[in-house]
Tab-separated table of C-alpha atoms and ligand atoms in Angstrom:
chain	number	residue	atom	x	y	z
E	28	UNK	CA	138.079	132.451	-35.560
E	29	UNK	CA	138.168	129.531	-37.989
E	30	UNK	CA	137.353	130.758	-41.410
E	31	UNK	CA	135.552	128.931	-44.189
E	32	UNK	CA	137.809	127.796	-47.016
E	33	UNK	CA	136.438	130.277	-49.566
E	34	UNK	CA	136.526	133.209	-47.111
E	35	UNK	CA	140.151	132.438	-46.261
E	36	UNK	CA	141.121	132.387	-49.946
E	37	UNK	CA	139.487	135.743	-50.683
E	38	UNK	CA	140.979	137.371	-47.617
E	39	UNK	CA	144.450	136.195	-48.647
E	40	UNK	CA	143.988	137.634	-52.135
E	41	UNK	CA	142.552	140.863	-50.714
E	42	UNK	CA	145.516	141.277	-48.392
E	43	UNK	CA	147.928	141.170	-51.328
E	44	UNK	CA	146.349	143.976	-53.348
E	45	UNK	CA	144.130	146.186	-51.226
E	46	UNK	CA	145.467	149.291	-49.477
E	47	UNK	CA	147.114	148.406	-46.185
E	48	UNK	CA	145.536	151.331	-44.358
E	49	UNK	CA	142.048	149.819	-44.573
E	50	UNK	CA	141.106	148.667	-41.066
E	51	UNK	CA	138.732	145.707	-41.375
E	52	UNK	CA	136.688	144.918	-38.273
E	53	UNK	CA	135.915	141.277	-38.994
E	54	UNK	CA	136.610	138.596	-41.613
E	55	UNK	CA	133.229	138.617	-43.324
E	56	UNK	CA	133.440	137.944	-47.067
E	57	UNK	CA	129.908	138.744	-48.162
E	58	UNK	CA	128.387	137.549	-51.401
E	59	UNK	CA	124.605	137.895	-51.056
E	60	UNK	CA	122.104	139.805	-48.982
E	61	UNK	CA	118.323	139.871	-48.573
E	62	UNK	CA	116.520	142.017	-46.037
E	63	UNK	CA	118.421	141.753	-42.769
E	64	UNK	CA	120.307	138.588	-43.753
E	65	UNK	CA	123.739	138.367	-45.377
E	66	UNK	CA	125.375	135.244	-46.802
E	67	UNK	CA	129.145	134.763	-47.060
E	68	UNK	CA	131.163	133.011	-49.769
E	69	UNK	CA	131.090	129.768	-47.774
E	70	UNK	CA	127.287	129.801	-47.669
E	71	UNK	CA	127.012	130.792	-44.015
E	72	UNK	CA	124.164	133.168	-43.099
E	73	UNK	CA	124.330	136.108	-40.718
E	74	UNK	CA	121.866	138.522	-39.142
E	75	UNK	CA	123.068	141.976	-40.099
E	76	UNK	CA	123.062	144.551	-37.284
E	77	UNK	CA	125.323	146.901	-39.244
E	78	UNK	CA	123.428	147.685	-42.476
E	79	UNK	CA	126.784	148.295	-44.169
E	80	UNK	CA	127.324	151.242	-41.778
E	81	UNK	CA	123.765	152.502	-41.781
E	82	UNK	CA	123.311	152.276	-45.543
E	83	UNK	CA	120.826	149.531	-46.389
E	84	UNK	CA	117.885	150.941	-44.451
E	85	UNK	CA	115.490	149.276	-46.903
E	86	UNK	CA	117.281	145.962	-46.358
E	87	UNK	CA	119.735	144.247	-48.654
E	88	UNK	CA	118.562	144.168	-52.268
E	89	UNK	CA	115.002	145.340	-51.678
E	90	UNK	CA	113.048	144.079	-54.749
E	91	UNK	CA	111.662	147.552	-55.539
E	92	UNK	CA	115.107	149.149	-55.426
E	93	UNK	CA	116.557	146.321	-57.528
E	94	UNK	CA	113.755	146.735	-60.053
E	95	UNK	CA	114.237	150.506	-60.302
E	96	UNK	CA	117.981	150.068	-60.818
E	97	UNK	CA	117.511	147.360	-63.478
E	98	UNK	CA	115.018	149.501	-65.361
E	99	UNK	CA	117.288	152.531	-65.327
E	100	UNK	CA	120.456	150.621	-66.232
E	101	UNK	CA	118.789	149.523	-69.447
E	102	UNK	CA	117.807	153.092	-70.359
E	103	UNK	CA	120.694	155.384	-69.405
E	104	UNK	CA	123.530	154.791	-66.973
E	105	UNK	CA	125.284	158.146	-67.046
E	106	UNK	CA	124.932	161.589	-68.560
E	107	UNK	CA	126.994	164.012	-66.352
E	108	UNK	CA	124.178	165.532	-64.397
E	109	UNK	CA	125.942	168.819	-63.626
E	110	UNK	CA	126.529	169.497	-67.342
E	111	UNK	CA	123.177	168.289	-68.634
E	112	UNK	CA	119.724	167.669	-67.229
E	113	UNK	CA	118.010	164.463	-66.205
E	114	UNK	CA	114.385	163.982	-65.069
E	115	UNK	CA	115.186	161.643	-62.152
E	116	UNK	CA	117.648	164.122	-60.707
E	117	UNK	CA	114.924	166.785	-60.707
E	118	UNK	CA	112.334	164.428	-59.226
E	119	UNK	CA	114.720	163.411	-56.465
E	120	UNK	CA	115.663	167.005	-55.664
E	121	UNK	CA	111.954	167.882	-55.440
E	122	UNK	CA	111.375	164.934	-53.120
E	123	UNK	CA	114.281	165.885	-50.849
E	124	UNK	CA	113.087	169.479	-50.652
E	125	UNK	CA	109.675	168.120	-49.606
E	126	UNK	CA	110.756	165.596	-46.959
E	127	UNK	CA	113.687	167.360	-45.274
E	128	UNK	CA	113.030	169.561	-42.211
E	129	UNK	CA	112.537	173.293	-42.806
E	130	UNK	CA	109.676	175.238	-44.342
E	131	UNK	CA	111.844	177.490	-46.471
E	132	UNK	CA	113.066	177.595	-50.052
E	133	UNK	CA	115.765	175.025	-50.598
E	134	UNK	CA	118.290	174.001	-53.209
E	135	UNK	CA	119.958	170.619	-53.701
E	136	UNK	CA	123.386	169.485	-54.871
E	137	UNK	CA	124.026	165.783	-55.484
E	138	UNK	CA	127.256	164.033	-54.534
E	139	UNK	CA	128.586	160.480	-54.348
E	140	UNK	CA	129.335	160.183	-50.643
E	141	UNK	CA	128.949	161.725	-47.223
E	142	UNK	CA	132.289	163.470	-47.275
E	143	UNK	CA	131.463	165.175	-50.565
E	144	UNK	CA	128.129	166.376	-49.177
E	145	UNK	CA	130.068	167.905	-46.281
E	146	UNK	CA	132.618	169.476	-48.662
E	147	UNK	CA	129.735	171.117	-50.493
E	148	UNK	CA	128.301	172.382	-47.195
E	149	UNK	CA	131.692	173.823	-46.206
E	150	UNK	CA	132.071	175.574	-49.563
E	151	UNK	CA	128.607	177.121	-49.722
E	152	UNK	CA	128.712	178.416	-46.130
E	153	UNK	CA	132.211	179.848	-46.651
E	154	UNK	CA	131.028	181.615	-49.760
E	155	UNK	CA	127.861	182.842	-48.043
E	156	UNK	CA	129.617	184.270	-44.995
E	157	UNK	CA	132.843	185.233	-46.792
E	158	UNK	CA	134.655	183.653	-43.855
E	159	UNK	CA	136.477	180.326	-43.457
E	160	UNK	CA	136.307	179.463	-39.755
E	161	UNK	CA	134.077	176.553	-38.815
E	162	UNK	CA	133.027	175.110	-35.459
E	163	UNK	CA	132.835	171.325	-35.091
E	164	UNK	CA	132.478	168.885	-32.212
E	165	UNK	CA	134.937	166.476	-30.631
E	166	UNK	CA	134.076	162.921	-31.591
E	167	UNK	CA	132.337	164.155	-34.732
E	168	UNK	CA	132.792	162.301	-37.987
E	169	UNK	CA	132.165	164.053	-41.287
E	170	UNK	CA	134.418	162.237	-43.731
E	171	UNK	CA	138.029	161.879	-44.725
E	172	UNK	CA	138.654	164.306	-47.583
E	173	UNK	CA	140.850	167.221	-46.587
E	174	UNK	CA	138.003	169.650	-45.906
E	175	UNK	CA	135.702	167.412	-43.908
E	176	UNK	CA	138.701	165.770	-42.215
E	177	UNK	CA	139.540	169.126	-40.649
E	178	UNK	CA	136.337	168.897	-38.607
E	179	UNK	CA	136.311	165.096	-38.201
E	180	UNK	CA	137.703	164.234	-34.783
E	181	UNK	CA	136.544	160.688	-34.201
E	182	UNK	CA	139.970	159.141	-33.717
E	183	UNK	CA	143.384	160.831	-33.780
E	184	UNK	CA	144.664	158.205	-36.253
E	185	UNK	CA	142.234	159.537	-38.879
E	186	UNK	CA	144.083	162.878	-38.868
E	187	UNK	CA	147.535	161.748	-37.791
E	188	UNK	CA	149.445	161.669	-41.084
E	189	UNK	CA	147.783	164.581	-42.807
E	190	UNK	CA	148.815	167.721	-41.045
E	191	UNK	CA	148.140	170.474	-41.849
E	192	UNK	CA	144.499	169.762	-42.549
E	193	UNK	CA	142.245	172.592	-43.734
E	194	UNK	CA	142.907	175.423	-41.273
E	195	UNK	CA	140.375	177.349	-39.199
E	196	UNK	CA	138.436	174.495	-37.604
E	197	UNK	CA	137.608	174.945	-33.945
E	198	UNK	CA	136.547	171.857	-31.986
E	199	UNK	CA	134.343	171.986	-28.924
E	200	UNK	CA	133.068	169.077	-26.806
E	201	UNK	CA	129.851	167.321	-27.803
E	202	UNK	CA	127.217	166.448	-25.201
E	203	UNK	CA	128.651	163.004	-24.505
E	204	UNK	CA	127.059	162.887	-21.065
E	205	UNK	CA	128.279	159.374	-20.233
E	206	UNK	CA	131.838	160.704	-20.482
E	207	UNK	CA	131.334	164.422	-19.967
E	208	UNK	CA	134.471	166.224	-21.106
E	209	UNK	CA	133.958	168.765	-18.339
E	210	UNK	CA	133.256	166.049	-15.741
E	211	UNK	CA	129.861	167.616	-15.077
E	212	UNK	CA	126.501	165.937	-14.577
E	213	UNK	CA	123.419	166.440	-16.700
E	214	UNK	CA	121.027	168.236	-16.082
E	215	UNK	CA	122.834	170.263	-13.356
E	216	UNK	CA	125.446	171.211	-15.972
E	217	UNK	CA	122.820	173.305	-17.779
E	218	UNK	CA	124.410	172.078	-21.035
E	219	UNK	CA	127.614	174.005	-20.427
E	220	UNK	CA	129.137	172.213	-23.453
E	221	UNK	CA	126.792	174.211	-25.715
E	222	UNK	CA	127.132	177.444	-23.767
E	223	UNK	CA	130.930	177.160	-23.977
E	224	UNK	CA	130.734	178.321	-27.586
E	225	UNK	CA	129.277	181.678	-26.660
E	226	UNK	CA	131.066	182.161	-23.361
E	227	UNK	CA	134.523	180.902	-24.270
E	228	UNK	CA	134.970	180.501	-28.022
E	229	UNK	CA	133.369	183.806	-28.990
E	230	UNK	CA	135.188	185.711	-26.236
E	231	UNK	CA	138.628	184.171	-26.578
E	232	UNK	CA	139.080	182.436	-29.905
E	233	UNK	CA	136.883	183.844	-32.597
E	234	UNK	CA	134.423	186.625	-33.114
E	235	UNK	CA	131.091	185.084	-34.094
E	236	UNK	CA	131.107	187.109	-37.303
E	237	UNK	CA	134.306	185.293	-38.311
E	238	UNK	CA	132.589	181.915	-38.220
E	239	UNK	CA	131.207	180.524	-41.473
E	240	UNK	CA	129.256	177.609	-40.001
E	241	UNK	CA	128.620	175.277	-37.093
E	242	UNK	CA	128.716	171.640	-38.204
E	243	UNK	CA	127.028	169.024	-36.026
E	244	UNK	CA	125.601	165.501	-36.078
E	245	UNK	CA	122.236	165.360	-34.256
E	246	UNK	CA	123.380	161.962	-32.935
E	247	UNK	CA	127.094	161.265	-33.144
E	248	UNK	CA	127.553	158.158	-35.278
E	249	UNK	CA	131.175	157.084	-35.571
E	250	UNK	CA	131.710	158.883	-32.244
E	251	UNK	CA	129.748	156.153	-30.441
E	252	UNK	CA	126.037	156.507	-31.253
E	253	UNK	CA	125.770	159.311	-28.750
E	254	UNK	CA	122.341	160.829	-28.186
E	255	UNK	CA	122.661	164.328	-26.710
E	256	UNK	CA	120.067	165.984	-24.468
E	257	UNK	CA	117.493	167.977	-26.419
E	258	UNK	CA	118.577	171.261	-24.789
E	259	UNK	CA	122.098	170.808	-26.129
E	260	UNK	CA	120.938	170.885	-29.723
E	261	UNK	CA	118.388	173.636	-29.134
E	262	UNK	CA	121.092	175.774	-27.538
E	263	UNK	CA	123.370	175.175	-30.551
E	264	UNK	CA	120.508	176.175	-32.833
E	265	UNK	CA	119.863	179.344	-30.776
E	266	UNK	CA	123.549	180.318	-30.978
E	267	UNK	CA	123.432	179.792	-34.730
E	268	UNK	CA	120.335	182.014	-34.953
E	269	UNK	CA	121.585	184.700	-32.535
E	270	UNK	CA	124.739	185.242	-34.562
E	271	UNK	CA	123.354	184.342	-38.005
E	272	UNK	CA	125.867	181.532	-38.367
E	273	UNK	CA	124.556	178.802	-40.680
E	274	UNK	CA	123.945	175.508	-38.909
E	275	UNK	CA	125.020	172.483	-40.939
E	276	UNK	CA	123.265	169.369	-39.671
E	277	UNK	CA	125.052	166.215	-40.770
E	278	UNK	CA	122.446	163.456	-41.144
E	279	UNK	CA	124.632	161.239	-43.305
E	280	UNK	CA	124.292	158.387	-40.800
E	281	UNK	CA	121.154	159.333	-38.877
E	282	UNK	CA	118.898	160.140	-41.836
E	283	UNK	CA	116.212	158.262	-43.746
E	284	UNK	CA	114.272	156.704	-40.907
E	285	UNK	CA	117.184	155.249	-38.969
E	286	UNK	CA	116.168	156.867	-35.652
E	287	UNK	CA	112.415	156.287	-35.836
E	288	UNK	CA	111.823	159.661	-37.524
E	289	UNK	CA	112.699	160.437	-41.124
E	290	UNK	CA	115.540	162.671	-39.876
E	291	UNK	CA	117.083	162.627	-36.410
E	292	UNK	CA	116.844	166.431	-36.104
E	293	UNK	CA	113.070	166.007	-35.865
E	294	UNK	CA	113.463	164.346	-32.444
E	295	UNK	CA	115.129	167.474	-31.144
E	296	UNK	CA	113.077	170.119	-32.944
E	297	UNK	CA	116.122	171.562	-34.684
E	298	UNK	CA	116.271	172.582	-38.325
E	299	UNK	CA	119.587	172.924	-40.091
E	300	UNK	CA	120.161	175.700	-42.614
E	301	UNK	CA	122.157	173.124	-44.519
E	302	UNK	CA	121.638	169.369	-44.361
E	303	UNK	CA	124.183	166.783	-45.463
E	304	UNK	CA	122.952	163.368	-46.602
E	305	UNK	CA	124.359	160.148	-48.082
E	306	UNK	CA	124.545	156.509	-46.887
E	307	UNK	CA	120.911	155.256	-46.871
E	308	UNK	CA	119.759	157.699	-49.549
E	309	UNK	CA	120.104	155.193	-52.409
E	310	UNK	CA	120.109	151.890	-50.461
E	311	UNK	CA	123.768	151.240	-51.236
E	312	UNK	CA	124.320	152.856	-54.594
E	313	UNK	CA	126.779	155.715	-54.123
E	314	UNK	CA	124.804	158.895	-53.656
E	315	UNK	CA	124.830	161.868	-51.341
E	316	UNK	CA	123.171	165.259	-51.232
E	317	UNK	CA	123.605	168.672	-49.734
E	318	UNK	CA	120.238	170.349	-49.175
E	319	UNK	CA	120.403	174.007	-48.252
E	320	UNK	CA	118.420	177.160	-47.697
E	321	UNK	CA	118.235	178.770	-51.104
E	322	UNK	CA	120.095	181.920	-50.091
E	323	UNK	CA	123.062	179.934	-48.744
E	324	UNK	CA	123.454	177.670	-51.773
E	325	UNK	CA	123.946	180.662	-53.995
E	326	UNK	CA	127.333	180.581	-55.686
E	327	UNK	CA	128.022	181.622	-59.282
E	328	UNK	CA	127.636	178.848	-61.905
E	329	UNK	CA	130.812	176.794	-62.223
E	330	UNK	CA	131.927	177.376	-58.631
E	331	UNK	CA	131.284	173.733	-57.725
E	332	UNK	CA	130.316	170.535	-59.561
E	333	UNK	CA	131.217	166.882	-60.127
E	334	UNK	CA	130.983	164.045	-62.652
E	335	UNK	CA	128.830	161.396	-61.030
E	336	UNK	CA	126.540	163.373	-58.690
E	337	UNK	CA	122.854	162.893	-59.545
E	338	UNK	CA	123.728	159.856	-61.647
E	339	UNK	CA	120.497	158.453	-63.172
E	340	UNK	CA	120.944	154.947	-61.745
E	341	UNK	CA	121.656	156.208	-58.229
E	342	UNK	CA	118.790	158.683	-58.541
E	343	UNK	CA	116.422	155.860	-59.544
E	344	UNK	CA	117.604	153.841	-56.535
E	345	UNK	CA	117.139	156.854	-54.247
E	346	UNK	CA	113.583	157.543	-55.452
E	347	UNK	CA	112.707	153.871	-54.963
E	348	UNK	CA	114.366	153.928	-51.524
E	349	UNK	CA	112.291	156.864	-50.300
E	350	UNK	CA	109.153	155.284	-51.741
E	351	UNK	CA	109.857	152.010	-49.915
E	352	UNK	CA	110.578	153.831	-46.639
E	353	UNK	CA	107.255	155.667	-46.942
E	354	UNK	CA	105.072	152.842	-48.307
E	355	UNK	CA	106.342	150.151	-45.962
E	356	UNK	CA	106.266	152.498	-42.962
E	357	UNK	CA	109.876	151.696	-42.177
E	358	UNK	CA	110.195	154.740	-39.935
E	359	UNK	CA	107.492	153.320	-37.661
E	360	UNK	CA	109.109	149.891	-37.772
E	361	UNK	CA	112.454	151.404	-36.767
E	362	UNK	CA	110.767	153.082	-33.792
E	363	UNK	CA	108.930	149.878	-32.784
E	364	UNK	CA	111.761	147.356	-33.163
E	365	UNK	CA	114.227	149.930	-31.794
E	366	UNK	CA	112.222	150.258	-28.596
E	367	UNK	CA	112.183	146.504	-28.162
E	368	UNK	CA	115.923	146.239	-28.773
E	369	UNK	CA	116.746	149.061	-26.371
E	370	UNK	CA	114.645	147.524	-23.611
E	371	UNK	CA	116.251	144.066	-24.161
E	372	UNK	CA	119.702	145.649	-24.083
E	373	UNK	CA	118.821	147.515	-20.873
E	374	UNK	CA	117.764	144.200	-19.337
E	375	UNK	CA	121.159	142.799	-20.306
E	376	UNK	CA	122.778	145.827	-18.705
E	377	UNK	CA	121.268	144.746	-15.391
E	378	UNK	CA	122.893	141.333	-15.752
E	379	UNK	CA	126.288	142.146	-17.227
E	380	UNK	CA	128.588	144.630	-15.505
E	381	UNK	CA	130.540	145.051	-18.726
E	382	UNK	CA	127.707	147.108	-20.234
E	383	UNK	CA	128.344	150.668	-19.107
E	384	UNK	CA	125.681	152.423	-21.143
E	385	UNK	CA	122.828	151.688	-23.547
E	386	UNK	CA	121.555	154.619	-25.596
E	387	UNK	CA	119.813	155.214	-28.849
E	388	UNK	CA	116.800	156.259	-30.849
E	389	UNK	CA	114.999	153.913	-33.201
E	390	UNK	CA	117.504	151.547	-34.758
E	391	UNK	CA	120.526	153.721	-34.034
E	392	UNK	CA	121.574	152.100	-30.779
E	393	UNK	CA	124.929	152.168	-29.046
E	394	UNK	CA	126.092	149.855	-26.265
E	395	UNK	CA	129.230	151.033	-24.502
E	396	UNK	CA	131.419	148.363	-22.893
E	397	UNK	CA	133.557	149.193	-19.873
E	398	UNK	CA	135.994	147.223	-17.743
E	399	UNK	CA	134.527	148.749	-14.641
E	400	UNK	CA	131.343	150.775	-14.193
E	401	UNK	CA	132.900	153.043	-11.594
E	402	UNK	CA	136.030	154.088	-13.505
E	403	UNK	CA	134.360	153.628	-16.921
E	404	UNK	CA	137.626	152.309	-18.280
E	405	UNK	CA	136.883	151.497	-21.924
E	406	UNK	CA	136.720	147.752	-22.661
E	407	UNK	CA	138.323	148.080	-26.096
E	408	UNK	CA	139.677	144.534	-26.398
E	409	UNK	CA	136.354	143.116	-25.258
E	410	UNK	CA	134.551	145.103	-27.975
E	411	UNK	CA	136.792	143.475	-30.585
E	412	UNK	CA	136.196	140.055	-29.051
E	413	UNK	CA	132.416	140.482	-28.936
E	414	UNK	CA	132.384	141.541	-32.578
E	415	UNK	CA	134.517	138.589	-33.711
E	416	UNK	CA	132.705	136.016	-31.598
E	417	UNK	CA	129.324	137.333	-32.715
E	418	UNK	CA	130.363	136.940	-36.328
E	419	UNK	CA	131.335	133.372	-35.587
E	420	UNK	CA	127.842	132.833	-34.156
E	421	UNK	CA	126.146	134.476	-37.144
E	422	UNK	CA	125.698	138.145	-36.192
E	423	UNK	CA	127.310	141.126	-37.913
E	424	UNK	CA	128.204	143.986	-35.575
E	425	UNK	CA	130.314	147.115	-35.915
E	426	UNK	CA	132.183	149.112	-33.290
E	427	UNK	CA	131.856	152.865	-32.740
E	428	UNK	CA	133.539	155.514	-30.643
E	429	UNK	CA	135.843	154.681	-27.760
E	430	UNK	CA	134.438	151.258	-26.809
E	431	UNK	CA	130.898	150.989	-28.123
E	432	UNK	CA	129.094	148.547	-30.352
E	433	UNK	CA	126.438	149.757	-32.731
E	434	UNK	CA	123.117	148.056	-33.227
E	435	UNK	CA	121.893	149.342	-36.568
E	436	UNK	CA	120.003	146.657	-38.485
E	437	UNK	CA	118.130	147.410	-41.707
E	438	UNK	CA	114.827	149.126	-40.907
E	439	UNK	CA	112.926	146.203	-42.483
E	440	UNK	CA	114.010	143.870	-39.687
E	441	UNK	CA	111.187	142.083	-37.858
E	442	UNK	CA	110.997	141.585	-34.114
E	443	UNK	CA	111.856	137.889	-34.300
E	444	UNK	CA	115.065	138.422	-36.281
E	445	UNK	CA	116.043	141.299	-33.992
E	446	UNK	CA	115.415	139.048	-30.996
E	447	UNK	CA	117.498	136.226	-32.533
E	448	UNK	CA	120.381	138.625	-33.119
E	449	UNK	CA	120.175	139.879	-29.545
E	450	UNK	CA	120.238	136.295	-28.251
E	451	UNK	CA	123.520	135.731	-30.097
E	452	UNK	CA	124.889	138.959	-28.640
E	453	UNK	CA	123.846	137.952	-25.130
E	454	UNK	CA	125.442	134.501	-25.436
E	455	UNK	CA	128.697	136.029	-26.611
E	456	UNK	CA	128.597	138.685	-23.919
E	457	UNK	CA	127.895	136.093	-21.204
E	458	UNK	CA	130.990	134.115	-22.250
E	459	UNK	CA	133.184	137.193	-22.209
E	460	UNK	CA	131.783	138.455	-18.925
A	29	LIG	C1	127.785	161.657	-39.992
A	29	LIG	C2	128.710	161.292	-41.124
A	29	LIG	N1	129.088	162.248	-41.979
A	29	LIG	C3	129.894	161.981	-43.023
A	29	LIG	C4	130.375	160.713	-43.236
A	29	LIG	C5	131.268	160.428	-44.405
A	29	LIG	O1	130.608	159.645	-45.327
A	29	LIG	P1	131.383	158.845	-46.459
A	29	LIG	O2	132.117	157.733	-45.795
A	29	LIG	O3	130.315	158.390	-47.393
A	29	LIG	O4	132.309	159.822	-47.097
A	29	LIG	C6	130.010	159.681	-42.362
A	29	LIG	C7	130.515	158.310	-42.556
A	29	LIG	O5	130.435	157.455	-41.727
A	29	LIG	C8	129.154	159.981	-41.275
A	29	LIG	O6	128.773	159.036	-40.412
C-alpha cells in the first residue's frame, strides 16, 4: 500500500530502533483518536474496528476519562499502592467487587496488564491448592510472561524460543466447533471436549486433586473470537465444582461490556472463582486486576506485589471508564450494534464463499476466511490482504486465530459508522473474492 509521507518516515525510524520480534499487522501510524475514529500522522481518518485490541471500549479519548486523568495527574501521579494506601484504589476495588459475577466475598489485586493478572491468578490458586498443575485450552491466550505463556497456546511461535516454559500445564481442546479438534459435530458430540477432562485427563494424566486451577476464556479472543456452546462452559464449571478445582475465568478481552453484557461469563451463566481483567478496564491506561473469592486470595503479606498496580491515575481512568459504560448504556449499545453487524456479516456470508464462519456476541465478532468452504482450508494470505486493503480504504481491522478477522469497534460506535465500516469491508472482500 502507498504510505503517506509522514507515516513512511515514522515507520522507517521505528524499524531502526524497535524490537525486531514485534509483528505489526498494518502500517498505521496513529496520532489522534476520538470515539470510533482514528487519525494518522498524514491526517487520514479511519473507522476503528479494533479498539486497540479490545481496549478503548469507551471510545478513543472519551472526554470523561480524559477529564478524570487530567484531574488526577495534577494531584498525585504515583504512590506505590501496594506499600501505601490510596482512596481511588479502594473505590475501584469496591466497584469491581460489586460489578463482577459472583455473590461471594471477594478480594482484588491490581496489576498493569492482562498477563500480570493471570500471573496473580496462577500464584493464588497454586498457594490455595498447594499444587502446581493447571489445565488450559488449546487456542487460549493469557499473556506472554513465563507463567501465563505456559498456558497460552494461540500460536506455536509464541512459545517456540522459550522452552522450558513453566511446567505442569495440561492443554485440552476448546469448543471450537467450526474446526472441532475431535472432528465431531455439535450438538451430537455432547460437548465431549469438556467431558474429556474428566474421562481422559483425570484418569490418565493427573488426579483432580493435583490440579490447582482450570483457566479458560469464556470466548476465545486471540484464538479467533470463538464462542463456545453454553453447555461447554457449564460442564467446565461443573467439573471445577465437583473436584473443588478453582475456575479462573479470563475476561481480559471479553470484559467491560464488549459482548453485550458487562462480562461474557454472564451469557453462559458461569461464575469464575477467580476473574482476570485488564484491557478495557482503564480505557487505555495500563491497568489490570485479579478479582478472587476471598478464601482463594489468601496468601501471607509480602507473598506478591508490584510497583505500579493500582496507580492513582489508572485508577481514576478506570473509575471514569466504568461510570461511562454504565451511564451511557454502552453494554446495551454493544448488544444492539453487535446484532446489526452480525446480521450484515451473515448476509455477506451468503454472497462471498470466502467467508467460512461468522460468530460473536455483542461487539466481539469473528469472521473466519477460508479458501474453500468444504475443506475449510484457512485463507491466511487473504486475511492479510483484507486487513491491508481495508486500512487503505480507511478501516482498521485486526486478525485473530488461524484465519479470522475481528470486528471489535469501541462500544460507543453508532449504527451509521458501523455500517460505513462494513461497507468498506464488503468492497475489499468483493475485490479479493
Ligand atoms: C484473554 C487474554 N488474557 C490475557 C491477555 C494478556 O494481556 P496483556 O497483553 O495485557 O498482557 C490477553 C491479551 O490479548 C488476552 O486476550
